[in-house]
PDB file of C-alpha atoms in Angstrom:
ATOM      1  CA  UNK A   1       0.000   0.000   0.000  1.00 93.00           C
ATOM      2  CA  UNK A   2       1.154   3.842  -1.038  1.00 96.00           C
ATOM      3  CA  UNK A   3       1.561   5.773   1.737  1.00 97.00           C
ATOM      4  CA  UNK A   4       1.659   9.522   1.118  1.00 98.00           C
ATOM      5  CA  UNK A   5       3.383  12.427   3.432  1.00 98.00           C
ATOM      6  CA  UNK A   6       2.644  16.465   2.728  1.00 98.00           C
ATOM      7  CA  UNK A   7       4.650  18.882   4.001  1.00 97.00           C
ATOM      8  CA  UNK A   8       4.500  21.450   5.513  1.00 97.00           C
ATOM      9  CA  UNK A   9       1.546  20.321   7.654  1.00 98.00           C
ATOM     10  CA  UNK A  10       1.110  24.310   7.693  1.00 98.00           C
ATOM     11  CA  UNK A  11       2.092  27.551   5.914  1.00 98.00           C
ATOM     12  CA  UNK A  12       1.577  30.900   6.464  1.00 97.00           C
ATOM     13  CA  UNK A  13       1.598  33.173   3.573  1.00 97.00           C
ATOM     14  CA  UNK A  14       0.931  36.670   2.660  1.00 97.00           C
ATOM     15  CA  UNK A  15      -1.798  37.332  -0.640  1.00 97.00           C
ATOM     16  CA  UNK A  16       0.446  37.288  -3.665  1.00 97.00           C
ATOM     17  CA  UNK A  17       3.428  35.025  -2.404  1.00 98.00           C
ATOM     18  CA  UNK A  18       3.839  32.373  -3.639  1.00 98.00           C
ATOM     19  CA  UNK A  19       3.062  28.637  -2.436  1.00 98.00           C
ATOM     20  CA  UNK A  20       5.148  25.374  -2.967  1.00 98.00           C
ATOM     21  CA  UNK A  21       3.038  22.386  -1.407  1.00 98.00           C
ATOM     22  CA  UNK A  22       5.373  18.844  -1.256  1.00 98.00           C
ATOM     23  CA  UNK A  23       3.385  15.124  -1.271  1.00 98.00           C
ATOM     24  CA  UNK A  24       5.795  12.081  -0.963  1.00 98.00           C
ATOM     25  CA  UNK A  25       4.752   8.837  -1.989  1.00 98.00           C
ATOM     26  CA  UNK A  26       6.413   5.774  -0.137  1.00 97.00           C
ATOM     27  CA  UNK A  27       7.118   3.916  -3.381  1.00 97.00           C
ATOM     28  CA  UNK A  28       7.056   4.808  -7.235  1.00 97.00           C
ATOM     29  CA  UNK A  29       3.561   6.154  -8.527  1.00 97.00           C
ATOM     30  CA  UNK A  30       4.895   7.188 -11.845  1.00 96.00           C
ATOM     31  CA  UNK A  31       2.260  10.530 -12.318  1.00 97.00           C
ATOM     32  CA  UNK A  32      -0.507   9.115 -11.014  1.00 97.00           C
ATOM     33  CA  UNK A  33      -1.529  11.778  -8.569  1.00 97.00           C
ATOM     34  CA  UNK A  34      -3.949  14.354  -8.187  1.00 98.00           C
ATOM     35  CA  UNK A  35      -4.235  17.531  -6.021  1.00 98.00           C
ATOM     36  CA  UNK A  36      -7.615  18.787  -4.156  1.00 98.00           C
ATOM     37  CA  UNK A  37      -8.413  21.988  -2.855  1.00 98.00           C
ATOM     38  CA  UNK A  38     -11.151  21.604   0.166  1.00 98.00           C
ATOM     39  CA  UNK A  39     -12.535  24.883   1.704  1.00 98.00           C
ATOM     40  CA  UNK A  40     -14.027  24.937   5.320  1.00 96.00           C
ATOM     41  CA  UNK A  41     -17.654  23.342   5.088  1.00 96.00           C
ATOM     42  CA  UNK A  42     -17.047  22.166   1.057  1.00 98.00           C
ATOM     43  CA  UNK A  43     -16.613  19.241  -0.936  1.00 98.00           C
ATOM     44  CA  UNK A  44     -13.018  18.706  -1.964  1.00 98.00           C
ATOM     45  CA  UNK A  45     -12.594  20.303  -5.714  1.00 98.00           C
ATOM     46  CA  UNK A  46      -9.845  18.708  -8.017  1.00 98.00           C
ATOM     47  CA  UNK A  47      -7.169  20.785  -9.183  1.00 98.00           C
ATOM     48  CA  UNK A  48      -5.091  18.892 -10.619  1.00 98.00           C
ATOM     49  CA  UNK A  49      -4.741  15.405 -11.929  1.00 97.00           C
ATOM     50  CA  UNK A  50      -1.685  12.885 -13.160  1.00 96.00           C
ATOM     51  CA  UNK A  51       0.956  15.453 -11.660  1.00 97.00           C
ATOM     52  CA  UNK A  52       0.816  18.158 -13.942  1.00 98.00           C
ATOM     53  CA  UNK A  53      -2.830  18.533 -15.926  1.00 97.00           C
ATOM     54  CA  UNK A  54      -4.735  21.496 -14.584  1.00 98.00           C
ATOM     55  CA  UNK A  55      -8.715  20.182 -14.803  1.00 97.00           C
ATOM     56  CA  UNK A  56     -11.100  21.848 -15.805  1.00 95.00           C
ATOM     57  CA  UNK A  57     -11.708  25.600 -15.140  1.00 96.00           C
ATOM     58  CA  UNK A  58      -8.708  25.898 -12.751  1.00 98.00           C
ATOM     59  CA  UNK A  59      -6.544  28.934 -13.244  1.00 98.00           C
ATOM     60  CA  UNK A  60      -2.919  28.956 -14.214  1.00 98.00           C
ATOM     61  CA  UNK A  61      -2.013  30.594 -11.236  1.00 98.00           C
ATOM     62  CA  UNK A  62      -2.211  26.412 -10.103  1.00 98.00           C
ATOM     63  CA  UNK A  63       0.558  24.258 -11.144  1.00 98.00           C
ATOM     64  CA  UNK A  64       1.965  20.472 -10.735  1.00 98.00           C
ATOM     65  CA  UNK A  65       4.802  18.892 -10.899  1.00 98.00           C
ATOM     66  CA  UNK A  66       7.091  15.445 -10.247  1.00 98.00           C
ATOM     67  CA  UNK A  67       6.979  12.443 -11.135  1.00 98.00           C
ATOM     68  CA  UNK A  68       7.855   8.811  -9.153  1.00 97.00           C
ATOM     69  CA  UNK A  69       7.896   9.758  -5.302  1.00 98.00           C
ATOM     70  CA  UNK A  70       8.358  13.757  -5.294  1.00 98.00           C
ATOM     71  CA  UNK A  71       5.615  15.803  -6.390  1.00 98.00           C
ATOM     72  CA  UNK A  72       5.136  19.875  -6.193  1.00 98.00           C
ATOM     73  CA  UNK A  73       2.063  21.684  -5.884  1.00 98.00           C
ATOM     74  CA  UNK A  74       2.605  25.256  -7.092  1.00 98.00           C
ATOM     75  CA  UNK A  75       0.347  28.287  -6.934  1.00 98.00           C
ATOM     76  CA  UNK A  76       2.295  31.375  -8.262  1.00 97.00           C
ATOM     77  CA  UNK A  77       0.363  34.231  -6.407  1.00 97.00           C
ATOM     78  CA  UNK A  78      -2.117  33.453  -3.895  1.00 98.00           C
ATOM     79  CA  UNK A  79      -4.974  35.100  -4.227  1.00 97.00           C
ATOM     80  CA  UNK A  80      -7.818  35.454  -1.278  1.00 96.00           C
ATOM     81  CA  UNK A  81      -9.751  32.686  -2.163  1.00 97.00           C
ATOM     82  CA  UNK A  82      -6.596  30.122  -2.309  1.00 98.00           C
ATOM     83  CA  UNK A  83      -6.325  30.073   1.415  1.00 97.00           C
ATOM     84  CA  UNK A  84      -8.031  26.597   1.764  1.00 98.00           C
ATOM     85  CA  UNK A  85      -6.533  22.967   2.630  1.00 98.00           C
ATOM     86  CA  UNK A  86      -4.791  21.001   0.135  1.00 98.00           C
ATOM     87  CA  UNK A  87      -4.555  17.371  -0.446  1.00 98.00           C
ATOM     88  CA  UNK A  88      -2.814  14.942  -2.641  1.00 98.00           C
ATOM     89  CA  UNK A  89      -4.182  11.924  -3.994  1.00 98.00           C
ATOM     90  CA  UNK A  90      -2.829   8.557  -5.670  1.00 97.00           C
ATOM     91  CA  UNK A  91      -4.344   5.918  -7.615  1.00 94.00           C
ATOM     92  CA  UNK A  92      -1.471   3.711  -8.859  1.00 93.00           C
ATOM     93  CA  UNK A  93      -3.181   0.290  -7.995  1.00 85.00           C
ATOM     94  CA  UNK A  94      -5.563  -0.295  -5.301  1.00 90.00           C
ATOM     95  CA  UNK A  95      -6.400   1.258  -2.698  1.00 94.00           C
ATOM     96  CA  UNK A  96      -6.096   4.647  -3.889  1.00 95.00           C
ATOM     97  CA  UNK A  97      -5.124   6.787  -0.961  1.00 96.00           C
ATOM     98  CA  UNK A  98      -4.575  10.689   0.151  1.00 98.00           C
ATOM     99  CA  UNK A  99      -2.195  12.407   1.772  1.00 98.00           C
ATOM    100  CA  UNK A 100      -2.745  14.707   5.080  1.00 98.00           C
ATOM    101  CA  UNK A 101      -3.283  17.449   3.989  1.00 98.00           C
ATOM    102  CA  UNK A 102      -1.486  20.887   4.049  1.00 98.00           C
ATOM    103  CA  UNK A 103      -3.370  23.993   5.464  1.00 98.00           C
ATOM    104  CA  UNK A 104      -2.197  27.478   3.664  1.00 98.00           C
ATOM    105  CA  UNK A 105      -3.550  30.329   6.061  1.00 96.00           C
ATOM    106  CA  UNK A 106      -3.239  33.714   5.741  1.00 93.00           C
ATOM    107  CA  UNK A 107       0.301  35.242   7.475  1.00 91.00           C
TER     108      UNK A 107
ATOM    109  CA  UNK B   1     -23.479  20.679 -15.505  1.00 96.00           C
ATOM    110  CA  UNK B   2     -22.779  17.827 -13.175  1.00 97.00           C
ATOM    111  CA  UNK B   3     -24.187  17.110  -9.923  1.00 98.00           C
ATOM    112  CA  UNK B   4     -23.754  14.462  -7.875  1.00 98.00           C
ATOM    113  CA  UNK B   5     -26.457  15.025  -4.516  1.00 98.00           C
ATOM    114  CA  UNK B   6     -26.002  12.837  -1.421  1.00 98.00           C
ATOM    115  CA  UNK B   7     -29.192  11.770   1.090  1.00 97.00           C
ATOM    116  CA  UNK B   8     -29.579   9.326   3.988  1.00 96.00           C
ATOM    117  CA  UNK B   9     -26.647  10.344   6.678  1.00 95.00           C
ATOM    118  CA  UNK B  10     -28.475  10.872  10.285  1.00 95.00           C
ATOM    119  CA  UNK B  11     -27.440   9.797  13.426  1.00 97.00           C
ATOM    120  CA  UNK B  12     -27.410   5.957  14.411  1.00 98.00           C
ATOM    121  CA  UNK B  13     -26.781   3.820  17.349  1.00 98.00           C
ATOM    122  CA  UNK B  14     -23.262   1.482  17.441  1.00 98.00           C
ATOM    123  CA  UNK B  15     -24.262  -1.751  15.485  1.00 98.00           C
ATOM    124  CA  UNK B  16     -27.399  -0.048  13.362  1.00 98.00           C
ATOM    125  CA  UNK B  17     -27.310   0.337   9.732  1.00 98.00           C
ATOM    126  CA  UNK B  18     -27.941   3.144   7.461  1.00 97.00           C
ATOM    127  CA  UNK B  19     -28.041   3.309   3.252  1.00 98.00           C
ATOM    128  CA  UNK B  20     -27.310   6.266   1.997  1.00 98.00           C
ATOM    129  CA  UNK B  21     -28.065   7.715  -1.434  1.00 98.00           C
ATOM    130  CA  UNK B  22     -26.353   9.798  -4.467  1.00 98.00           C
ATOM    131  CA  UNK B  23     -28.791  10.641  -7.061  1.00 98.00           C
ATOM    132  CA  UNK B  24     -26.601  11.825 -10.322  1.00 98.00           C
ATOM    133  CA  UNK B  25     -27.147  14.168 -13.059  1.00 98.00           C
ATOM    134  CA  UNK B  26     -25.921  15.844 -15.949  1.00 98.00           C
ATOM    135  CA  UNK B  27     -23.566  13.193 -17.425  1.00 98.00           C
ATOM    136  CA  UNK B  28     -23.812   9.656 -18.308  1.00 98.00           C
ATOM    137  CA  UNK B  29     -23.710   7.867 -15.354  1.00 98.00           C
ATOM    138  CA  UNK B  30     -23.777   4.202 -16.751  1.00 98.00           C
ATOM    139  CA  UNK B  31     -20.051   5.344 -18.225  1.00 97.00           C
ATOM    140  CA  UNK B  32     -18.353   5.431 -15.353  1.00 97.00           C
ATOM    141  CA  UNK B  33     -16.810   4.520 -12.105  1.00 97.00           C
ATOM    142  CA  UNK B  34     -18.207   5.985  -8.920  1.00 98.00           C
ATOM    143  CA  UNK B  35     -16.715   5.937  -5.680  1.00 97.00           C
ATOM    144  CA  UNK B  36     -17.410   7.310  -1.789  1.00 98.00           C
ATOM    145  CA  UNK B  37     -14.808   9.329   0.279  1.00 98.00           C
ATOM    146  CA  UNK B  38     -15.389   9.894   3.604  1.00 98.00           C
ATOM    147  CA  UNK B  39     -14.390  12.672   5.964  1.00 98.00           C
ATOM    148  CA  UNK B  40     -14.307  12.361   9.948  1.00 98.00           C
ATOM    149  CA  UNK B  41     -14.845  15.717  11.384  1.00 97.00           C
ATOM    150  CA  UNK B  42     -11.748  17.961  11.834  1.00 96.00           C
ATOM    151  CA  UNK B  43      -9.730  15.044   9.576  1.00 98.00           C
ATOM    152  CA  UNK B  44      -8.440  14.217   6.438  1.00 98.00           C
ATOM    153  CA  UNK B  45     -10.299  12.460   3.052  1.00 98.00           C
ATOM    154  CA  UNK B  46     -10.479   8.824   3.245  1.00 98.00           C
ATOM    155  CA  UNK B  47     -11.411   6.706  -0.041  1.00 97.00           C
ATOM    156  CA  UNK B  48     -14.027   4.484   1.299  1.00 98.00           C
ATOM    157  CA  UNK B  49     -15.509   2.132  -1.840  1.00 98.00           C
ATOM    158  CA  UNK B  50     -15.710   2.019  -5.540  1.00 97.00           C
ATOM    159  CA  UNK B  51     -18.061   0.305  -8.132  1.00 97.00           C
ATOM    160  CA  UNK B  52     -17.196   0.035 -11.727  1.00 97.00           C
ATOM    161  CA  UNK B  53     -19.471   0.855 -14.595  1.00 97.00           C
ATOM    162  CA  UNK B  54     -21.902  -1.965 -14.711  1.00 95.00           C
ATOM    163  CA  UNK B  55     -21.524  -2.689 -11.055  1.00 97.00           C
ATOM    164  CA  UNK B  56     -19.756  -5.920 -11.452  1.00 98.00           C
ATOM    165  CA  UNK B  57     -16.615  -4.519 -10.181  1.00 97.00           C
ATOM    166  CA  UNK B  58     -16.390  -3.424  -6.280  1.00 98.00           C
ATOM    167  CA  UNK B  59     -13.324  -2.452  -4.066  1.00 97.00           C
ATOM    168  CA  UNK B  60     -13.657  -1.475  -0.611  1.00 98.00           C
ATOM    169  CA  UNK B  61     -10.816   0.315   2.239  1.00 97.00           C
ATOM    170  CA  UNK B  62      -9.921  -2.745   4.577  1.00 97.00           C
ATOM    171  CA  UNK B  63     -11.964  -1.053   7.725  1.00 97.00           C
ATOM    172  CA  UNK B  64     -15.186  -1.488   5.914  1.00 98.00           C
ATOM    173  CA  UNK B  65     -14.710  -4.710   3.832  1.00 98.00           C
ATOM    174  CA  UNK B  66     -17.951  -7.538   5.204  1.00 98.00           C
ATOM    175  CA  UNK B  67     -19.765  -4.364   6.510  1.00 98.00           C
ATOM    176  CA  UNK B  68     -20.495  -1.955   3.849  1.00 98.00           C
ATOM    177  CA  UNK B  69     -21.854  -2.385   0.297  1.00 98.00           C
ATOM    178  CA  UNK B  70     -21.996  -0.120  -2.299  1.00 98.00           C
ATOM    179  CA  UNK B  71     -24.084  -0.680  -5.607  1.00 98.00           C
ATOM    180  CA  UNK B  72     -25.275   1.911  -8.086  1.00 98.00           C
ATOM    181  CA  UNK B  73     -29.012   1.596 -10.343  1.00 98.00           C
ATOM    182  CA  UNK B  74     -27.525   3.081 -13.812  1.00 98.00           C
ATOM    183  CA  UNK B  75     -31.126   2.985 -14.794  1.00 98.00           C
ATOM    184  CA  UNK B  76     -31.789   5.660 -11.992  1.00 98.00           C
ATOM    185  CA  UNK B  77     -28.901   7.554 -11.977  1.00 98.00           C
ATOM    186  CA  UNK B  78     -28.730   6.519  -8.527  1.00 98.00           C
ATOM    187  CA  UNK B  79     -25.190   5.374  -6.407  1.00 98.00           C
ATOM    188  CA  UNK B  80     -25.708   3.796  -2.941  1.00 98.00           C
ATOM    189  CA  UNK B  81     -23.730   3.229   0.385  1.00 98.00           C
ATOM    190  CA  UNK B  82     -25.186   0.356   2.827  1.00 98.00           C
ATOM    191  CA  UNK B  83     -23.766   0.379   6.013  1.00 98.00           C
ATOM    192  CA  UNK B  84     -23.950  -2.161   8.603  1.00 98.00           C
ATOM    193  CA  UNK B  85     -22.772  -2.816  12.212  1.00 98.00           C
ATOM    194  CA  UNK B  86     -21.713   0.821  12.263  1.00 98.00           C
ATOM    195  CA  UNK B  87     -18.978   1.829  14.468  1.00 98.00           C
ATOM    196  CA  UNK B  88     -17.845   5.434  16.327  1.00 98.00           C
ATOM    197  CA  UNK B  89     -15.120   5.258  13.701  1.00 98.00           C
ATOM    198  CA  UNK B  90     -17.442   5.178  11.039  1.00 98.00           C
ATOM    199  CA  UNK B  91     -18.890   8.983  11.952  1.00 98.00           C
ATOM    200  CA  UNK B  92     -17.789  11.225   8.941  1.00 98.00           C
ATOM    201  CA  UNK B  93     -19.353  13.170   6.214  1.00 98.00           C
ATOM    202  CA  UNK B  94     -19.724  11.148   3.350  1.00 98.00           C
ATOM    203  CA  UNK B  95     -18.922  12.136   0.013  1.00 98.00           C
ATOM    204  CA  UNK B  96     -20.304  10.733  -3.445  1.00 98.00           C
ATOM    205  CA  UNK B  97     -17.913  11.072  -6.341  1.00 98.00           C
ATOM    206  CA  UNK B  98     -17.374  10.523  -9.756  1.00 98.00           C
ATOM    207  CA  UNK B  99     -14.241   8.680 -10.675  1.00 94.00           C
ATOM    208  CA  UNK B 100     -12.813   8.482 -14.026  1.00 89.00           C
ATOM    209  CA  UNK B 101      -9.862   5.938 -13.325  1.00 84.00           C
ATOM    210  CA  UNK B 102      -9.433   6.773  -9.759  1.00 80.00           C
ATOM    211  CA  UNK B 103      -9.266  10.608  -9.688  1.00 87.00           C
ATOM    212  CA  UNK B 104     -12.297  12.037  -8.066  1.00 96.00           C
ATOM    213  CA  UNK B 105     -13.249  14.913 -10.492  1.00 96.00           C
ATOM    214  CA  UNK B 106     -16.776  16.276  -8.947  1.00 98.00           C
ATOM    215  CA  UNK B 107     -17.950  15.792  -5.562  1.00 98.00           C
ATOM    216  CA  UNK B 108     -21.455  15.982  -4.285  1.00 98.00           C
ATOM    217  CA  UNK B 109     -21.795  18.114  -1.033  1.00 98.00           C
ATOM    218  CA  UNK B 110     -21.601  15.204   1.354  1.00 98.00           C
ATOM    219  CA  UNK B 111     -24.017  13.781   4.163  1.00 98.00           C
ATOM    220  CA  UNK B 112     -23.186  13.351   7.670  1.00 98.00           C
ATOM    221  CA  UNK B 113     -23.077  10.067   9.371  1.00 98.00           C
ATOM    222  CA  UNK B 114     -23.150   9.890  12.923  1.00 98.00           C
ATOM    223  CA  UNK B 115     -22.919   6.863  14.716  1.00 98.00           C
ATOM    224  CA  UNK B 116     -23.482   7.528  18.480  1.00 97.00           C
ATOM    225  CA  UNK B 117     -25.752   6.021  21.268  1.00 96.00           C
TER     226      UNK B 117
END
């Protein structure tokens, strides 16, 4: 079974930093992750899927990145409504799994 | 527009069992996998169970397997979660998903399960 790490747990940023979000599988996934946004009291909304593809309707401002173990969340300048929880997600093989979580609150 | 709308989550005794319903819309349901994630208050997303297309296909997390079910009616639209000899553990918000290959690309808004005496 994949087990997956985030880090930080927590960061505190300012409105137009930027943010660099780590997930670490435990073994090889290839790209077979996805990110998730979640905002207090709302569903979870993808953001991006295998590593790098933005879905649908998310702005640029989001990027991903890695491949095998080390993946990268990137958001280039946070805007208000960015300051959420973010989770990673991977589905090479069964079960699929998620990560922890990383909270990005306002500094 | 898709839209995925969860029903049945109340609060249950230890050991009672609850179904709970996603009624789907706005795509073609019979075309693809859908799956439930689950959310303990204050915690992080857990994938729960999935059902393939025609429902011939089921996977379930470990802490469920022998006391949860999950089926779907493609004729209705409909995806379903029954739950038996519920635990404290079990007491999350439930969310119904769609899932093409195991990435979880719109969520319904979740219903609340809480299993209490």
């Amino acid at each position: 079974e994949v087990v997956l790490t985030q880090s930080p747990a927590t960061l505190s940023l300012s409105p137009g930093e930027r943010a660099t979000l780590s997930c670490r599988a435990s073994q090889s996934i290839s790209t077979y992750l996805a990110w998730y946004q979640q905002k207090p009291g709302q569903a979870p909304r993808l953001l991006i899927y295998d590593a790098s593809n933005r879905a649908t309707g998310i702005p640029a401002r989001f990027s991903g990145s890695g491949s095998g173990t080390d993946f990268t969340l990137s958001i280039s300048s946070l805007e208000p409504e960015d300051f959420a929880v973010y989770y990673c997600q991977q589905r090479s093989g069964w079960p699929p799994g998620f990560g922890p979580g990383t909270k990005v609150d306002i500094k | 527009e898709v839209q995925l709308v969860e029903s049945g989550g109340v609060l249950v005794q230890p050991g009672g069992s609850l179904r709970l319903s996603c009624a789907a819309s706005g795509f073609t349901f019979s075309s693809y996998w859908m799956t439930w994630v689950r959310q303990a208050p204050g915690k992080g997303l857990e994938w729960v169970a999935s059902i393939n297309e025609d429902g011939t296909d089921t996977r379930y997390v470990d802490s469920v397997k022998g006391r949860f079910t999950i089926s779907r009616d493609n004729a209705k639209s409909s995806l379903y979660l029954q739950m038996n000899c519920l635990r404290g553990e079990d007491t999350a918000v439930y969310y119904c998903t769609r899932d093409p290959t195991r990435r979880y690309d719109f969520w319904g808004q979740g219903t609340l399960v809480t299993v209490s005496s």
